mmCIF file of C-alpha atoms in Angstrom:
data_model
loop_
_atom_site.group_PDB
_atom_site.id
_atom_site.type_symbol
_atom_site.label_atom_id
_atom_site.label_comp_id
_atom_site.label_asym_id
_atom_site.label_seq_id
_atom_site.Cartn_x
_atom_site.Cartn_y
_atom_site.Cartn_z
ATOM 1 C CA MET A 1 0.000 0.000 0.000
ATOM 2 C CA GLN A 2 1.377 3.408 -0.964
ATOM 3 C CA SER A 3 2.065 6.019 1.673
ATOM 4 C CA ASN A 4 0.406 9.428 1.531
ATOM 5 C CA SER A 5 3.590 11.147 0.298
ATOM 6 C CA GLU A 6 4.160 8.434 -2.341
ATOM 7 C CA THR A 7 0.607 8.854 -3.572
ATOM 8 C CA GLU A 8 1.060 12.612 -3.848
ATOM 9 C CA ARG A 9 4.271 12.162 -5.854
ATOM 10 C CA ALA A 10 2.530 9.704 -8.168
ATOM 11 C CA ASN A 11 -0.431 12.063 -8.548
ATOM 12 C CA PRO A 12 0.948 15.612 -8.416
ATOM 13 C CA MET A 13 -1.487 18.332 -7.473
ATOM 14 C CA ASP A 14 -2.967 20.517 -10.183
ATOM 15 C CA THR A 15 -2.207 23.866 -8.570
ATOM 16 C CA ASP A 16 -3.973 25.854 -11.282
ATOM 17 C CA ARG A 17 -7.161 23.911 -10.595
ATOM 18 C CA ILE A 18 -6.695 24.293 -6.835
ATOM 19 C CA PHE A 19 -6.247 28.059 -7.213
ATOM 20 C CA GLN A 20 -9.476 28.270 -9.234
ATOM 21 C CA LEU A 21 -11.338 26.272 -6.603
ATOM 22 C CA ILE A 22 -9.980 28.503 -3.834
ATOM 23 C CA ASP A 23 -11.251 31.491 -5.801
ATOM 24 C CA ASN A 24 -14.684 29.991 -6.478
ATOM 25 C CA ILE A 25 -15.506 27.161 -4.064
ATOM 26 C CA LEU A 26 -13.568 27.218 -0.795
ATOM 27 C CA PRO A 27 -11.948 30.546 0.145
ATOM 28 C CA PHE A 28 -8.363 31.027 1.187
ATOM 29 C CA GLU A 29 -9.253 31.920 4.775
ATOM 30 C CA ALA A 30 -11.189 28.691 5.267
ATOM 31 C CA CYS A 31 -8.343 26.671 3.745
ATOM 32 C CA LEU A 32 -5.873 28.317 6.113
ATOM 33 C CA TYR A 33 -8.009 28.051 9.227
ATOM 34 C CA TYR A 34 -9.255 24.486 8.782
ATOM 35 C CA GLU A 35 -6.081 23.164 7.091
ATOM 36 C CA VAL A 36 -7.926 21.956 4.007
ATOM 37 C CA LEU A 37 -7.514 22.309 0.232
ATOM 38 C CA PRO A 38 -10.049 21.865 -2.593
ATOM 39 C CA LEU A 39 -8.112 19.454 -4.831
ATOM 40 C CA SER A 40 -10.569 18.837 -7.662
ATOM 41 C CA ILE A 41 -14.252 18.776 -8.479
ATOM 42 C CA ASN A 42 -16.093 16.220 -10.567
ATOM 43 C CA GLY A 43 -19.725 17.034 -11.166
ATOM 44 C CA SER A 44 -21.176 17.646 -7.716
ATOM 45 C CA ARG A 45 -18.348 15.866 -5.839
ATOM 46 C CA LEU A 46 -15.467 17.858 -4.348
ATOM 47 C CA LEU A 47 -12.196 16.094 -3.484
ATOM 48 C CA LEU A 48 -11.058 17.808 -0.280
ATOM 49 C CA GLY A 49 -7.477 17.553 0.955
ATOM 50 C CA MET A 50 -7.295 17.563 4.775
ATOM 51 C CA VAL A 51 -4.296 17.643 7.096
ATOM 52 C CA ASP A 52 -6.404 15.933 9.769
ATOM 53 C CA LEU A 53 -9.175 13.651 8.549
ATOM 54 C CA GLU A 54 -10.543 13.502 12.106
ATOM 55 C CA ASP A 55 -11.114 17.266 12.331
ATOM 56 C CA THR A 56 -14.886 17.186 12.711
ATOM 57 C CA ALA A 57 -15.176 20.975 12.904
ATOM 58 C CA ALA A 58 -13.516 21.315 9.496
ATOM 59 C CA LEU A 59 -15.692 18.577 8.030
ATOM 60 C CA ASP A 60 -18.853 20.134 9.456
ATOM 61 C CA TYR A 61 -17.969 23.568 8.104
ATOM 62 C CA VAL A 62 -17.125 22.382 4.597
ATOM 63 C CA ARG A 63 -20.134 20.052 4.456
ATOM 64 C CA ARG A 64 -22.389 22.928 5.463
ATOM 65 C CA LEU A 65 -20.895 25.103 2.730
ATOM 66 C CA LEU A 66 -21.111 22.384 0.093
ATOM 67 C CA GLY A 67 -24.631 21.512 1.181
ATOM 68 C CA TYR A 68 -25.593 25.116 0.489
ATOM 69 C CA MET A 69 -24.052 24.676 -2.966
ATOM 70 C CA LYS A 70 -25.649 21.232 -3.504
ATOM 71 C CA CYS A 71 -22.232 19.593 -3.529
ATOM 72 C CA SER A 72 -20.942 16.449 -1.763
ATOM 73 C CA LEU A 73 -17.561 15.936 -0.112
ATOM 74 C CA VAL A 74 -14.815 13.317 -0.600
ATOM 75 C CA PRO A 75 -12.009 13.785 1.996
ATOM 76 C CA LYS A 76 -8.379 12.893 1.240
ATOM 77 C CA GLN A 77 -5.423 13.265 3.584
ATOM 78 C CA ILE A 78 -2.529 15.617 2.765
ATOM 79 C CA ASP A 79 0.480 16.561 4.868
ATOM 80 C CA ALA A 80 0.859 19.930 6.595
ATOM 81 C CA THR A 81 3.922 20.900 4.548
ATOM 82 C CA THR A 82 2.045 20.423 1.294
ATOM 83 C CA HIS A 83 -0.919 22.389 2.632
ATOM 84 C CA ARG A 84 1.145 25.411 3.608
ATOM 85 C CA SER A 85 3.234 25.232 0.436
ATOM 86 C CA VAL A 86 0.142 25.349 -1.773
ATOM 87 C CA LEU A 87 -1.335 28.290 0.146
ATOM 88 C CA THR A 88 1.969 30.159 -0.082
ATOM 89 C CA SER A 89 2.088 29.446 -3.821
ATOM 90 C CA TYR A 90 -1.481 30.720 -4.101
ATOM 91 C CA LEU A 91 -0.526 34.044 -2.527
ATOM 92 C CA ASN A 92 2.611 34.321 -4.666
ATOM 93 C CA HIS A 93 0.530 33.516 -7.751
ATOM 94 C CA THR A 94 -2.065 36.178 -7.004
ATOM 95 C CA HIS A 95 0.603 38.769 -6.196
ATOM 96 C CA SER A 96 2.489 38.135 -9.445
ATOM 97 C CA SER A 97 -0.674 38.264 -11.579
ATOM 98 C CA ALA A 98 -2.277 41.285 -9.895
ATOM 99 C CA GLU A 99 0.374 43.491 -8.317
ATOM 100 C CA GLN A 100 -0.679 47.109 -7.862
ATOM 101 C CA LYS A 101 2.035 49.666 -7.044
ATOM 102 C CA ALA A 102 -0.130 52.199 -5.207
ATOM 103 C CA SER A 103 -0.547 53.628 -1.743
ATOM 104 C CA VAL A 104 -2.581 50.611 -0.739
ATOM 105 C CA SER A 105 -1.435 47.046 -0.248
ATOM 106 C CA PRO A 106 -1.095 44.882 -3.381
ATOM 107 C CA PRO A 107 -4.442 43.321 -4.264
ATOM 108 C CA LYS A 108 -5.148 39.645 -4.239
ATOM 109 C CA PRO A 109 -7.973 37.791 -5.989
ATOM 110 C CA GLU A 110 -10.647 37.368 -3.460
ATOM 111 C CA ALA A 111 -12.251 34.171 -2.335
ATOM 112 C CA LYS A 112 -15.890 34.280 -3.229
ATOM 113 C CA HIS A 113 -17.529 32.146 -0.568
ATOM 114 C CA PRO A 114 -17.806 31.743 3.201
ATOM 115 C CA SER A 115 -14.686 32.365 5.263
ATOM 116 C CA PRO A 116 -14.030 31.403 8.881
ATOM 117 C CA PRO A 117 -13.168 33.793 11.709
ATOM 118 C CA MET A 118 -9.541 33.632 12.651
ATOM 119 C CA ALA A 119 -7.627 34.852 15.656
ATOM 120 C CA GLY A 120 -9.399 34.811 18.976
ATOM 121 C CA GLY A 121 -12.508 33.060 17.712
ATOM 122 C CA SER A 122 -13.916 30.018 19.455
ATOM 123 C CA SER A 123 -14.745 26.836 17.584
ATOM 124 C CA THR A 124 -18.433 27.662 17.797
ATOM 125 C CA HIS A 125 -17.835 30.703 15.612
ATOM 126 C CA ARG A 126 -15.768 29.064 12.895
ATOM 127 C CA GLY A 127 -17.013 29.837 9.416
ATOM 128 C CA GLN A 128 -17.927 33.019 7.646
ATOM 129 C CA SER A 129 -19.572 34.677 4.704
ATOM 130 C CA ALA A 130 -21.107 32.798 1.786
ATOM 131 C CA VAL A 131 -21.195 34.513 -1.579
ATOM 132 C CA VAL A 132 -20.740 32.822 -4.949
ATOM 133 C CA LEU A 133 -19.124 34.767 -7.792
ATOM 134 C CA ASN A 134 -19.002 33.335 -11.294
ATOM 135 C CA ARG A 135 -16.885 36.067 -12.814
ATOM 136 C CA LEU A 136 -13.096 36.093 -12.767
ATOM 137 C CA GLY A 137 -11.001 38.999 -13.955
ATOM 138 C CA GLN A 138 -7.537 40.447 -13.887
ATOM 139 C CA LEU A 139 -6.601 43.776 -12.407
ATOM 140 C CA VAL A 140 -5.503 46.588 -14.643
ATOM 141 C CA ASN A 141 -1.880 47.261 -13.813
ATOM 142 C CA LYS A 142 -0.714 50.833 -14.107
ATOM 143 C CA PRO A 143 2.430 51.347 -16.214
ATOM 144 C CA SER A 144 5.649 51.927 -14.338
ATOM 145 C CA PRO A 145 6.660 55.580 -13.972
ATOM 146 C CA PRO A 146 9.601 56.789 -16.080
ATOM 147 C CA PRO A 147 13.040 56.417 -14.455
ATOM 148 C CA LYS A 148 14.334 59.336 -12.424
ATOM 149 C CA PRO A 149 17.468 61.215 -13.494
ATOM 150 C CA PRO A 150 20.747 59.959 -11.994
ATOM 151 C CA THR A 151 21.308 62.958 -9.726
ATOM 152 C CA LEU A 152 19.050 62.203 -6.771
ATOM 153 C CA PRO A 153 18.256 64.560 -3.900
ATOM 154 C CA GLN A 154 19.713 63.668 -0.538
ATOM 155 C CA PRO A 155 17.321 61.228 1.152
ATOM 156 C CA PRO A 156 15.696 62.532 4.329
ATOM 157 C CA LYS A 157 16.156 60.819 7.657
ATOM 158 C CA LEU A 158 13.695 58.070 8.369
ATOM 159 C CA PRO A 159 11.231 58.783 11.172
ATOM 160 C CA PRO A 160 10.787 56.110 13.822
ATOM 161 C CA PRO A 161 8.028 53.658 12.901
ATOM 162 C CA HIS A 162 4.624 54.262 14.445
ATOM 163 C CA PRO A 163 2.356 51.748 12.713
ATOM 164 C CA ASP A 164 -0.651 52.443 14.902
ATOM 165 C CA ALA A 165 -0.579 56.142 14.008
ATOM 166 C CA GLU A 166 -0.313 55.410 10.274
ATOM 167 C CA VAL A 167 -3.388 53.189 10.008
ATOM 168 C CA PRO A 168 -6.638 55.198 9.912
ATOM 169 C CA VAL A 169 -9.446 54.245 12.247
ATOM 170 C CA LEU A 170 -12.644 52.977 10.654
ATOM 171 C CA GLU A 171 -15.571 54.823 12.191
ATOM 172 C CA ILE A 172 -18.877 52.949 12.041
ATOM 173 C CA SER A 173 -22.182 54.431 13.146
ATOM 174 C CA ALA A 174 -24.856 51.732 12.916
ATOM 175 C CA ALA A 175 -28.085 52.597 14.714
ATOM 176 C CA HIS A 176 -30.338 49.915 13.191
ATOM 177 C CA LEU A 177 -28.562 46.627 13.847
ATOM 178 C CA ASP A 178 -31.767 45.132 15.255
ATOM 179 C CA SER A 179 -34.162 46.791 12.832
ATOM 180 C CA PRO A 180 -36.087 44.893 10.127
ATOM 181 C CA LEU A 181 -34.840 44.934 6.553
ATOM 182 C CA GLU A 182 -37.554 47.354 5.485
ATOM 183 C CA VAL A 183 -35.917 50.033 7.625
ATOM 184 C CA LEU A 184 -32.524 49.526 5.967
ATOM 185 C CA ALA A 185 -34.008 49.784 2.488
ATOM 186 C CA SER A 186 -35.376 53.234 3.366
ATOM 187 C CA LEU A 187 -32.027 54.662 4.521
ATOM 188 C CA PRO A 188 -29.890 57.020 2.427
ATOM 189 C CA PRO A 189 -26.846 55.404 0.754
ATOM 190 C CA LYS A 190 -24.210 56.583 3.216
ATOM 191 C CA GLN A 191 -26.159 55.403 6.261
ATOM 192 C CA LEU A 192 -27.116 52.143 4.558
ATOM 193 C CA LEU A 193 -23.431 51.387 4.024
ATOM 194 C CA GLN A 194 -22.760 52.118 7.695
ATOM 195 C CA GLU A 195 -25.434 49.603 8.672
ATOM 196 C CA LEU A 196 -24.025 46.980 6.308
ATOM 197 C CA LEU A 197 -20.491 47.490 7.611
ATOM 198 C CA GLY A 198 -21.774 47.250 11.153
ATOM 199 C CA ARG A 199 -23.099 43.793 10.332
ATOM 200 C CA VAL A 200 -20.044 42.354 8.575
ATOM 201 C CA LEU A 201 -17.764 43.684 11.323
ATOM 202 C CA THR A 202 -19.569 41.927 14.172
ATOM 203 C CA GLY A 203 -17.005 39.108 14.171
ATOM 204 C CA GLY A 204 -14.519 37.117 12.160
ATOM 205 C CA ILE A 205 -14.298 37.775 8.454
ATOM 206 C CA GLY A 206 -17.414 39.228 6.907
ATOM 207 C CA ARG A 207 -18.480 39.650 3.325
ATOM 208 C CA LEU A 208 -20.995 41.690 1.364
ATOM 209 C CA TYR A 209 -22.074 40.901 -2.157
ATOM 210 C CA PHE A 210 -23.767 43.453 -4.408
ATOM 211 C CA GLU A 211 -25.647 41.911 -7.337
ATOM 212 C CA ARG A 212 -27.256 44.130 -9.958
ATOM 213 C CA GLN A 213 -30.249 42.847 -11.900
ATOM 214 C CA ALA A 214 -31.959 44.462 -14.864
ATOM 215 C CA GLU A 215 -34.564 46.328 -12.812
ATOM 216 C CA TYR A 216 -33.302 46.214 -9.220
ATOM 217 C CA GLY A 217 -30.295 45.499 -7.031
ATOM 218 C CA ARG A 218 -29.665 42.952 -4.313
ATOM 219 C CA ILE A 219 -27.244 43.000 -1.358
ATOM 220 C CA LEU A 220 -26.337 39.868 0.617
ATOM 221 C CA TRP A 221 -24.306 39.472 3.779
ATOM 222 C CA SER A 222 -23.435 36.349 5.710
ATOM 223 C CA GLN A 223 -21.819 35.057 8.879
ATOM 224 C CA ASP A 224 -20.746 31.645 10.179
ATOM 225 C CA GLY A 225 -20.912 30.170 6.693
ATOM 226 C CA VAL A 226 -24.553 30.919 5.924
ATOM 227 C CA VAL A 227 -26.340 33.881 4.396
ATOM 228 C CA GLN A 228 -27.872 35.935 7.194
ATOM 229 C CA SER A 229 -30.042 38.342 5.249
ATOM 230 C CA VAL A 230 -30.724 39.661 1.793
ATOM 231 C CA LEU A 231 -31.759 43.168 0.853
ATOM 232 C CA ASP A 232 -33.735 42.462 -2.296
ATOM 233 C CA ARG A 233 -35.380 44.577 -4.986
ATOM 234 C CA LEU A 234 -33.466 47.732 -4.103
ATOM 235 C CA ASP A 235 -33.942 50.764 -6.299
ATOM 236 C CA LEU A 236 -31.052 50.851 -8.771
ATOM 237 C CA SER A 237 -30.095 54.414 -7.897
ATOM 238 C CA LEU A 238 -29.807 53.479 -4.204
ATOM 239 C CA PHE A 239 -27.938 50.286 -5.075
ATOM 240 C CA GLN A 240 -25.369 52.108 -7.224
ATOM 241 C CA SER A 241 -25.024 54.898 -4.676
ATOM 242 C CA VAL A 242 -24.005 52.374 -1.998
ATOM 243 C CA ILE A 243 -21.354 50.957 -4.348
ATOM 244 C CA ASN A 244 -20.153 54.513 -4.961
ATOM 245 C CA GLU A 245 -19.862 55.039 -1.201
ATOM 246 C CA LEU A 246 -17.636 51.957 -1.071
ATOM 247 C CA LYS A 247 -15.557 53.388 -3.896
ATOM 248 C CA ARG A 248 -15.123 56.598 -1.935
ATOM 249 C CA LEU A 249 -14.113 54.638 1.150
ATOM 250 C CA THR A 250 -11.439 52.756 -0.795
ATOM 251 C CA HIS A 251 -10.436 55.695 -3.023
ATOM 252 C CA LEU A 252 -11.599 54.145 -6.277
ATOM 253 C CA PRO A 253 -12.850 56.411 -9.095
ATOM 254 C CA LEU A 254 -16.623 56.702 -9.223
ATOM 255 C CA LEU A 255 -16.798 56.023 -12.957
ATOM 256 C CA PRO A 256 -18.167 52.575 -13.888
ATOM 257 C CA VAL A 257 -15.394 50.014 -14.251
ATOM 258 C CA GLU A 258 -14.668 48.477 -17.649
ATOM 259 C CA LYS A 259 -12.619 45.600 -16.197
ATOM 260 C CA PRO A 260 -12.620 43.993 -12.745
ATOM 261 C CA ARG A 261 -10.846 46.184 -10.218
ATOM 262 C CA GLN A 262 -9.698 45.167 -6.762
ATOM 263 C CA ILE A 263 -8.287 47.368 -4.044
ATOM 264 C CA GLU A 264 -7.393 46.882 -0.403
ATOM 265 C CA ILE A 265 -7.114 49.365 2.438
ATOM 266 C CA GLU A 266 -5.910 48.831 5.985
ATOM 267 C CA ARG A 267 -7.943 50.159 8.883
ATOM 268 C CA ARG A 268 -8.241 49.777 12.642
ATOM 269 C CA TYR A 269 -11.622 48.970 14.134
ATOM 270 C CA GLN A 270 -12.238 48.674 17.863
ATOM 271 C CA GLY A 271 -8.497 48.328 18.457
ATOM 272 C CA ALA A 272 -7.973 45.519 15.920
ATOM 273 C CA ASP A 273 -6.235 45.615 12.541
ATOM 274 C CA LEU A 274 -8.285 44.671 9.521
ATOM 275 C CA LEU A 275 -8.132 44.768 5.759
ATOM 276 C CA LEU A 276 -11.028 45.894 3.571
ATOM 277 C CA ARG A 277 -10.895 44.275 0.146
ATOM 278 C CA LEU A 278 -13.252 45.712 -2.446
ATOM 279 C CA ARG A 279 -13.699 44.083 -5.831
ATOM 280 C CA VAL A 280 -15.862 45.801 -8.450
ATOM 281 C CA MET A 281 -16.787 43.990 -11.659
ATOM 282 C CA PRO A 282 -18.704 44.974 -14.789
ATOM 283 C CA SER A 283 -21.869 42.950 -15.281
ATOM 284 C CA ASP A 284 -24.598 42.623 -17.872
ATOM 285 C CA HIS A 285 -26.634 45.335 -16.153
ATOM 286 C CA GLY A 286 -23.983 47.639 -14.655
ATOM 287 C CA GLU A 287 -21.644 46.855 -11.770
ATOM 288 C CA ASP A 288 -21.420 44.038 -9.230
ATOM 289 C CA ALA A 289 -19.180 44.233 -6.170
ATOM 290 C CA THR A 290 -17.935 42.273 -3.182
ATOM 291 C CA LEU A 291 -16.478 43.592 0.042
ATOM 292 C CA GLN A 292 -14.487 41.315 2.316
ATOM 293 C CA VAL A 293 -13.107 42.082 5.759
ATOM 294 C CA LEU A 294 -9.872 40.238 6.524
ATOM 295 C CA ARG A 295 -8.530 40.063 10.058
ATOM 296 C CA GLY A 296 -7.036 37.778 12.674
ATOM 297 C CA ALA A 297 -4.894 34.818 11.623
ATOM 298 C CA ALA A 298 -5.805 35.146 7.942
ATOM 299 C CA LEU A 299 -4.683 38.774 7.924
ATOM 300 C CA LYS A 300 -1.472 37.859 9.745
ATOM 301 C CA PHE A 301 -0.687 35.091 7.258
ATOM 302 C CA TYR A 302 -1.367 37.423 4.341
ATOM 303 C CA GLN A 303 0.864 40.143 5.801
ATOM 304 C CA GLN A 304 3.644 37.629 6.442
ATOM 305 C CA GLN A 305 3.529 36.561 2.815
ATOM 306 C CA GLN A 306 3.695 40.204 1.763
ATOM 307 C CA LEU A 307 6.858 40.639 3.834
ATOM 308 C CA VAL A 308 8.372 37.518 2.286
ATOM 309 C CA THR A 309 7.574 38.756 -1.214
ATOM 310 C CA LEU A 310 8.912 42.256 -0.521
ATOM 311 C CA SER A 311 12.114 40.912 1.024
ATOM 312 C CA ARG A 312 12.732 38.704 -2.014
ATOM 313 C CA ASP A 313 12.086 41.625 -4.347
ATOM 314 C CA ALA A 314 14.460 43.806 -2.323
ATOM 315 C CA LEU A 315 17.178 41.138 -2.459
ATOM 316 C CA ARG A 316 16.752 40.734 -6.205
ATOM 317 C CA LEU A 317 17.032 44.491 -6.757
ATOM 318 C CA ALA A 318 20.035 44.703 -4.418
ATOM 319 C CA GLN A 319 21.778 41.991 -6.433
ATOM 320 C CA GLN A 320 21.053 43.930 -9.611
ATOM 321 C CA LEU A 321 22.509 47.054 -8.006
ATOM 322 C CA GLN A 322 25.602 45.147 -6.938
ATOM 323 C CA ARG A 323 26.155 43.883 -10.480
ATOM 324 C CA LYS A 324 25.798 47.409 -11.865
ATOM 325 C CA VAL A 325 28.256 48.793 -9.316
ATOM 326 C CA ASP A 326 30.661 45.974 -10.193
ATOM 327 C CA GLU A 327 30.397 46.935 -13.863
ATOM 328 C CA LEU A 328 30.947 50.576 -12.965
ATOM 329 C CA HIS A 329 33.963 49.683 -10.829
ATOM 330 C CA LYS A 330 35.553 47.601 -13.602
ATOM 331 C CA GLN A 331 34.875 50.234 -16.245
ATOM 332 C CA ALA A 332 36.356 52.983 -14.077
ATOM 333 C CA GLY A 333 39.340 50.781 -13.217
ATOM 334 C CA ASN A 334 40.035 50.155 -16.889
ATOM 335 C CA HIS A 335 39.759 53.848 -17.771
ATOM 336 C CA PRO A 336 40.759 55.857 -14.650
ATOM 337 C CA LYS A 337 41.543 59.030 -16.597
ATOM 338 C CA LEU A 338 37.911 59.319 -17.619
ATOM 339 C CA LEU A 339 36.991 60.047 -14.001
ATOM 340 C CA GLU A 340 39.634 62.762 -13.831
ATOM 341 C CA ASP A 341 38.085 64.501 -16.808
ATOM 342 C CA GLN A 342 34.458 63.981 -15.736
ATOM 343 C CA PRO A 343 33.584 62.828 -12.175
ATOM 344 C CA LEU A 344 30.533 60.623 -11.745
ATOM 345 C CA GLU A 345 27.587 62.905 -10.971
ATOM 346 C CA ALA A 346 25.505 60.067 -9.547
ATOM 347 C CA LEU A 347 28.154 58.869 -7.090
ATOM 348 C CA PRO A 348 27.291 61.227 -4.153
ATOM 349 C CA ALA A 349 23.564 60.512 -4.514
ATOM 350 C CA LEU A 350 24.256 56.783 -4.744
ATOM 351 C CA ASP A 351 26.372 56.961 -1.610
ATOM 352 C CA GLN A 352 23.590 58.771 0.274
ATOM 353 C CA LEU A 353 21.028 56.268 -0.966
ATOM 354 C CA LEU A 354 23.087 53.331 0.282
ATOM 355 C CA LYS A 355 23.477 55.010 3.667
ATOM 356 C CA GLN A 356 19.709 55.398 3.907
ATOM 357 C CA VAL A 357 19.213 51.755 2.951
ATOM 358 C CA ASP A 358 21.687 50.796 5.673
ATOM 359 C CA ARG A 359 19.694 52.813 8.218
ATOM 360 C CA GLN A 360 16.512 51.082 7.086
ATOM 361 C CA LEU A 361 18.179 47.689 7.481
ATOM 362 C CA ASP A 362 19.199 48.669 11.016
ATOM 363 C CA VAL A 363 15.541 49.418 11.784
ATOM 364 C CA LEU A 364 14.489 46.049 10.361
ATOM 365 C CA ARG A 365 17.138 44.228 12.382
ATOM 366 C CA HIS A 366 15.926 46.023 15.498
ATOM 367 C CA LEU A 367 12.323 45.024 14.782
ATOM 368 C CA GLU A 368 13.367 41.391 14.290
ATOM 369 C CA THR A 369 15.070 41.212 17.674
ATOM 370 C CA LYS A 370 12.412 43.208 19.513
ATOM 371 C CA ASP A 371 10.366 41.193 22.001
#
């Protein structure tokens, strides 16, 4: 009988298929929290990779989700190393395909179904929002800015890091959390968004889905893996105005999108860090949108992967710089009289830049050793 690792080598995982299933069937946060992976789907049967086949909470959560989708479950054991490797590859894949060099964090394709609460949540609150999206799209990457001239201004001194002061606080004023849906439908767009945010921020990772029909709009939100409520048959002007309020919150242009756009902003809410991920997509009748709130262990894992990616990028660029300086050194050594006739204008700025980088590395080393 083959061992689990031998079986996996004989039948290598189709990571592209797994990534699609994470996007459309079982979201990243649930995969991370419950240590599961959607390996393949055949008709209405999902092959589910599990680190622990005896994890009844994971089985219950996924069965509840798949029951909502009219899908059955076939568990298969995988090892923890494979599980984490695939999730890391998923994040690297989404970063490389949808990197956005802006003032916000790089976007990542969003899972489109229920997601479990993470840090600090009890097992009775595992599971989150359930929204099914059938549209996939790529982000529009902005072109890189033109290179700066070689003579750089002297870099300023780095201020000490104060992460808490840099992250804006998300202010929510929800006065109708216990009111019937009819009350919400009568609210103006800005207040309606406040009420919706108040609901998805009650715990764990929440999600809102905005679906536009030909004659009306619909807004869904969910918690603990099941849809909690649906605002149906909303006037289209109110529906679009709420989406526009979300665009304002995340600093997206108010013009209708022509291609799927995704943006993320960091906020603090009730003393906890969270990430708001808005995805807006063109549809047959206008715009659809999803809003996901990422926090706890899922947010921590995502941020760790960002640091890993940034550190690798920094190392790659540093190696490129070293090769260029080596070329410069050899060229100057072969033709020393050229420097006597015309000194290198970029050398002082380069020296200052390297000193600033060294100061930044000192800060990073200090943060690594800090308790």
